Amino acid sequence: MKQIGRNITGLLSCIGFVNGKTSVQFGVMTRLPKVVLIFMFLPLTGASDGQTTEKVLGTLGGTVTLPCVGSAENQTLFSTSWFKEGKIVASRNQSSYITMAEDKRFSISDRQHLTITGLNETDQGLYYCNTSRQYFTVLEDIQLLIVSGPVEVVMDIGPTTALTNDTFFVNSGSNVTIRCSSNSFPSQNLSLIFEDVKTLTSSPDSSLEFHLHNIQPTNQGLYHCVARNLVSNVTVTNKTQLFVYRAPDGHPKCYSKTGNDSTELLLDCSWPGGYPAPMLHWTEVLGDQTTNKPVLNVSKNTDTLEEVLNRTLLYDGQTLICYNYYQPLDLKTDPCSITLRSPYPEGDPLVTAVEGDNITLSCEEAKSVPEAKTTWRRTLKEDVILPSSRHIISKAGPMLRLTIVNVTQQDEGAYFCRSENPIQDIELEIILTVKSSARNTGGIIGAFLAFLIFGAGIVIGLSAYRHRDRICLGKTFHLNVCSS
Ligand SMILES: *[C@@H]1O[C@H](CO)[C@@H](O)[C@H](O)[C@H]1NC(C)=O
Ligand SMILES: *[C@@H]1O[C@H](CO)[C@@H](O)[C@H](O)[C@H]1NC(C)=O
Ligand SMILES: *[C@@H]1O[C@H](CO)[C@@H](O)[C@H](O)[C@H]1NC(C)=O
Ligand SMILES: *[C@@H]1O[C@H](CO)[C@@H](O)[C@H](O)[C@H]1NC(C)=O
Ligand SMILES: *[C@@H]1O[C@H](CO)[C@@H](O)[C@H](O)[C@H]1NC(C)=O
Ligand SMILES: *[C@@H]1O[C@H](CO)[C@@H](O)[C@H](O)[C@H]1NC(C)=O
Ligand SMILES: *[C@@H]1O[C@H](CO)[C@@H](O)[C@H](O)[C@H]1NC(C)=O
Ligand SMILES: *[C@@H]1O[C@H](CO)[C@@H](O)[C@H](O)[C@H]1NC(C)=O
């Protein structure tokens, strides 16, 4: 059949290509419908003489009524016979109520219909009726097809663990076999469909198997076992939900930062990659002796647990811990924790600069947990020093530097390196002293001063020599000196 079908397709495409061009190809075309008729309709009609055949479907175990097509109604006093494959199976004199049949399952109604109860596979075949008074000449065949099912459509996924009767879970990485089976008569098509779209496999047999190796979260979803009776087209579907459980990756990670408000601590614990979500639990580590309640005691089934704490609840050295638990595998890994630290800016508190030079103030903030926001200020009340052509601010790791370009006397005074974190804010005070002169001017002034002092000494000396008697007379305690 397949071979012929392909040949016909070949012919059709050939005709399509050369359609109407030459008489030779027309010859091929006129022969074509016969070929199609014989090979395409033969299996359906079961007869090659061109008679039309009505098909009637009967269900296994059920009842079917075949109409005596073409017979006139309202006729009495005649007999009706029903034949199957040429052999009489039932007859009735229409004036009586009795059907003569070997098989008690057969009966003929007043209207000449044949009714068969308790259908079985052997009832399948070509039937026709004949009456003693034919008003028609064409005897029509009725093809009785016995169908059943699909029944007992069963799907089984294993090895898995049942959650409900049609929901199962399996651990990621394991191997799973999906079995699907159904009974249909005379034929069926079984398919295994994933998530309504992807046909994994299909088979005309009464069962099929599909293997999933190293199952992954992408294999999670709804599996359908679809059985279709190829004669009746009756379709029955059985669905199973499969969850693929997967433990989260590695260990949970904790991190902390300053919240939207500078006095708020944001705690974040995350343990991603698991399905279903693990349980995370933030709490405070308290000493054995304490009767205090933890400032934090929150647990949730989630990949990421974020909590906010107020400054009023925080202190230096406080440890907050995040415990974890993945229930499906009864898995716990090491918790992660965060020990809070107040800011502690460090640096040289006394700095001297020479006017006109560039001077750099340094401040190291390496202790704060969470990371502090460190800024330079001129006074505690004043605003933060912003970068400008005179103030260069740089940060390298924990080191914050402020370079003042071309220092002047106005730059002298206190500077504050202020570190803020949600626990508290702490300042380092640095005093900058500016020497008024550069090296060269200092030399000139020094020389000038030396000259001035030296000159003054000469002048004073000479003057004293000239007026030595006046001096002696004026100051009694110098008398001894003068007299010598
Ligand atoms: C059968 O006969 C009855 C009475 O004679 C009549 O009413 C009815 O229409 C007839 N049915 C048909 C299909 O001819
Ligand atoms: C049907 O039965 C009646 C009486 O019961 C009889 O007169 C008639 O001949 C029978 N017809 C046939 C075809 O056997
Ligand atoms: C139909 O029945 C008539 C009378 O009973 C009989 O003469 C004839 O041969 C039958 N036709 C067939 C096809 O069985
Ligand atoms: C079943 O479906 C096929 C195609 O889908 C159709 O050709 C056929 O007639 C259908 N049969 C019945 C009994 O509905
Ligand atoms: C921080 O602010 C953002 C936007 O203003 C807001 O969406 C978020 O919820 C805030 N977070 C907290 C912890 O208040
Ligand atoms: C933390 O909360 C849980 C319930 O949410 C409670 O059972 C537990 O006792 C609490 N722990 C403390 C130390 O308060
Ligand atoms: C945080 O502090 C403010 C006032 O300082 C208070 O109104 C608020 O309720 C506090 N929030 C928490 C979570 O303790
Ligand atoms: C330094 O400042 C002084 C006075 O403000 C100015 O005269 C001088 O040109 C500046 N030097 C440099 C290198 O900018």
XYZ file of N, CA and C in Angstrom, residues 214-311:
294
model
N 18.658 10.214 33.628
C 19.189 11.420 34.279
C 18.151 12.547 34.223
N 17.042 12.277 34.828
C 15.892 13.186 34.763
C 16.235 14.557 35.347
N 15.762 15.594 34.681
C 16.098 16.975 35.046
C 14.819 17.759 35.336
N 14.965 18.924 35.984
C 13.771 19.731 36.252
C 12.963 20.041 34.983
N 13.622 20.067 33.826
C 12.870 20.335 32.585
C 11.923 19.184 32.246
N 12.155 18.006 32.831
C 11.268 16.870 32.578
C 10.041 16.917 33.475
N 9.987 17.905 34.334
C 8.839 18.029 35.216
C 7.625 18.504 34.436
N 6.500 17.895 34.695
C 5.295 18.345 34.015
C 4.238 17.270 33.966
N 3.272 17.511 33.081
C 2.120 16.633 32.957
C 2.352 15.660 31.795
N 2.263 14.364 32.095
C 2.413 13.341 31.062
C 1.037 12.771 30.742
N 0.750 12.639 29.445
C -0.545 12.121 29.016
C -0.323 10.804 28.282
N -1.100 9.803 28.667
C -1.120 8.570 27.904
C -2.418 8.651 27.107
N -2.304 8.778 25.786
C -3.484 8.972 24.941
C -3.705 7.718 24.106
N -4.859 7.088 24.296
C -5.195 5.901 23.520
C -6.350 6.263 22.603
N -6.167 5.967 21.304
C -7.236 6.270 20.352
C -7.598 5.002 19.601
N -8.865 4.669 19.613
C -9.358 3.548 18.829
C -9.361 3.984 17.374
N -8.616 3.292 16.549
C -8.443 3.739 15.171
C -9.705 3.580 14.339
N -10.686 2.782 14.776
C -11.923 2.629 14.009
C -12.983 3.603 14.511
N -13.171 3.658 15.820
C -14.227 4.523 16.360
C -13.735 5.929 16.644
N -12.438 6.093 16.624
C -11.817 7.373 16.979
C -12.066 7.767 18.433
N -12.581 6.891 19.225
C -12.783 7.199 20.641
C -11.397 7.324 21.282
N -11.217 8.418 21.996
C -9.920 8.703 22.580
C -10.058 8.786 24.094
N -9.171 8.130 24.793
C -9.173 8.170 26.252
C -7.778 8.586 26.706
N -7.745 9.521 27.634
C -6.462 10.049 28.100
C -6.326 9.835 29.595
N -5.134 9.467 30.001
C -4.821 9.334 31.428
C -3.649 10.265 31.693
N -3.779 11.087 32.723
C -2.734 12.085 32.984
C -2.013 11.795 34.294
N -0.731 12.115 34.301
C 0.059 11.979 35.527
C 0.989 13.178 35.636
N 0.966 13.770 36.800
C 1.850 14.918 37.053
C 3.129 14.396 37.697
N 4.244 14.765 37.098
C 5.534 14.338 37.652
C 6.331 15.559 38.091
N 6.756 15.546 39.332
C 7.624 16.607 39.842
C 9.047 16.070 39.930
N 9.983 16.885 39.525
C 11.384 16.481 39.629
C 12.004 17.321 40.746
N 12.288 16.659 41.838
C 12.840 17.367 42.988
C 14.340 17.509 42.837
N 14.836 18.674 43.255
C 16.247 18.949 43.095
C 16.709 19.740 44.302
N 17.774 19.247 44.925
C 18.306 19.934 46.101
C 18.952 21.241 45.660
N 18.907 22.270 46.518
C 19.577 23.517 46.166
C 21.090 23.292 46.009
N 21.736 24.205 45.311
C 23.170 24.082 45.054
C 23.985 24.487 46.278
N 25.017 23.735 46.546
C 26.034 24.097 47.542
C 25.471 24.442 48.905
N 26.008 25.517 49.462
C 25.598 25.968 50.790
C 24.877 27.302 50.673
N 24.052 27.618 51.662
C 23.400 28.929 51.599
C 24.427 30.051 51.777
N 24.139 31.196 51.193
C 25.044 32.349 51.307
C 24.313 33.485 52.019
N 25.038 34.065 53.003
C 24.477 35.178 53.749
C 25.160 36.448 53.298
N 24.407 37.517 53.228
C 25.068 38.800 53.053
C 24.218 39.893 53.673
N 24.895 40.961 54.038
C 24.187 42.045 54.697
C 24.585 43.341 54.038
N 23.677 44.294 54.083
C 24.009 45.624 53.578
C 23.085 46.629 54.254
N 23.399 47.886 54.014
C 22.577 48.931 54.582
C 21.301 49.018 53.752
N 20.181 49.149 54.479
C 18.894 49.188 53.790
C 18.651 50.533 53.134
N 17.419 50.753 52.722
C 17.057 52.029 52.105
C 17.352 53.183 53.054
N 17.054 52.956 54.310
C 17.374 53.944 55.329
C 18.734 53.563 55.890
N 19.589 54.565 56.186
C 20.951 54.254 56.633
C 20.967 53.564 57.998
N 19.843 53.586 58.721
C 19.814 52.926 60.023
C 19.145 51.561 59.939
N 18.890 51.106 58.724
C 18.266 49.797 58.558
C 19.266 48.795 58.023
N 19.238 47.620 58.628
C 20.117 46.551 58.172
C 19.296 45.601 57.312
N 19.834 45.290 56.152
C 19.167 44.355 55.254
C 19.948 43.045 55.286
N 19.261 41.972 55.690
C 19.908 40.660 55.759
C 19.368 39.806 54.632
N 20.253 39.115 53.991
C 19.830 38.314 52.845
C 20.466 36.937 52.941
N 19.619 35.910 52.879
C 20.126 34.544 52.910
C 19.599 33.872 51.658
N 20.490 33.290 50.874
C 19.972 32.660 49.661
C 20.603 31.294 49.411
N 19.755 30.387 48.996
C 20.158 29.001 48.734
C 19.374 28.569 47.497
N 19.823 28.981 46.306
C 19.024 28.792 45.106
C 19.189 27.418 44.468
N 18.379 27.170 43.453
C 18.524 25.972 42.616
C 17.702 24.787 43.061
N 16.959 24.936 44.157
C 16.199 23.793 44.661
C 14.757 23.798 44.193
N 14.219 22.602 44.072
C 12.776 22.510 43.817
C 12.243 21.301 44.564
N 11.205 21.430 45.371
C 10.576 22.698 45.748
C 11.521 23.544 46.607
N 11.117 24.771 46.883
C 11.996 25.701 47.598
C 12.369 25.152 48.980
N 13.604 25.394 49.415
C 14.024 24.939 50.738
C 13.435 25.828 51.824
N 13.635 25.434 53.072
C 13.214 26.287 54.170
C 14.429 27.039 54.684
N 14.309 28.347 54.815
C 15.398 29.160 55.356
C 14.897 29.787 56.652
N 15.819 29.929 57.605
C 15.439 30.412 58.932
C 16.499 31.377 59.439
N 16.124 32.648 59.539
C 17.024 33.668 60.085
C 16.765 33.784 61.579
N 17.829 33.746 62.363
C 17.652 34.009 63.784
C 18.954 34.578 64.341
N 18.919 34.903 65.624
C 20.083 35.508 66.257
C 20.753 34.464 67.128
N 22.089 34.475 67.130
C 22.825 33.560 68.001
C 22.916 34.229 69.371
N 22.365 33.558 70.376
C 22.381 34.121 71.729
C 23.221 33.231 72.625
N 23.815 33.820 73.645
C 24.595 33.034 74.605
C 23.703 32.023 75.299
N 24.314 30.994 75.862
C 23.545 29.939 76.537
C 22.782 30.484 77.736
N 23.394 31.485 78.397
C 22.841 31.977 79.653
C 21.667 32.944 79.448
N 21.629 33.530 78.281
C 20.690 34.632 78.101
C 19.226 34.187 78.140
N 18.416 35.098 78.622
C 16.974 34.836 78.631
C 16.288 35.720 77.585
N 17.135 36.476 76.870
C 16.578 37.373 75.848
C 15.941 36.578 74.717
N 15.028 37.236 74.100
C 14.449 36.634 72.890
C 15.287 37.090 71.703
N 15.424 36.261 70.698
C 16.190 36.726 69.530
C 15.481 37.894 68.848
N 16.263 38.833 68.329
C 15.662 39.991 67.654
C 15.027 39.564 66.330
N 15.416 38.364 65.902
C 14.965 37.877 64.600
C 14.684 36.393 64.728
N 13.548 35.947 64.250
C 13.191 34.521 64.278
C 12.150 34.295 63.188
N 12.652 34.186 61.959
C 11.757 34.093 60.796
C 12.129 32.882 59.961
N 11.150 32.040 59.649
C 11.444 30.963 58.687
C 10.399 30.947 57.584
N 10.853 30.530 56.412
C 9.991 30.570 55.233
C 10.494 29.557 54.221
N 9.591 29.015 53.430
C 9.996 28.161 52.314
C 10.265 29.070 51.129
N 11.537 29.295 50.877
C 11.919 30.220 49.820
C 13.383 30.016 49.453
N 13.741 30.465 48.249
C 15.142 30.429 47.801
C 15.952 31.520 48.470
N 15.282 32.642 48.748
C 15.963 33.822 49.263
C 15.111 34.427 50.362
N 15.720 34.568 51.529
C 14.977 35.141 52.659
C 15.633 36.465 53.022
N 14.878 37.548 52.834
C 15.416 38.875 53.089
C 14.685 39.477 54.286
N 15.455 39.995 55.215
C 14.859 40.584 56.413
C 15.477 41.953 56.679
N 14.707 42.808 57.342
C 15.190 44.155 57.659
C 15.174 44.327 59.166
N 16.274 44.859 59.728
C 16.341 45.106 61.175
C 16.677 46.573 61.425
N 16.109 47.120 62.493
C 16.310 48.504 62.902
C 17.597 48.671 63.691
N 18.139 49.864 63.646
C 19.328 50.172 64.435
C 19.118 49.861 65.926
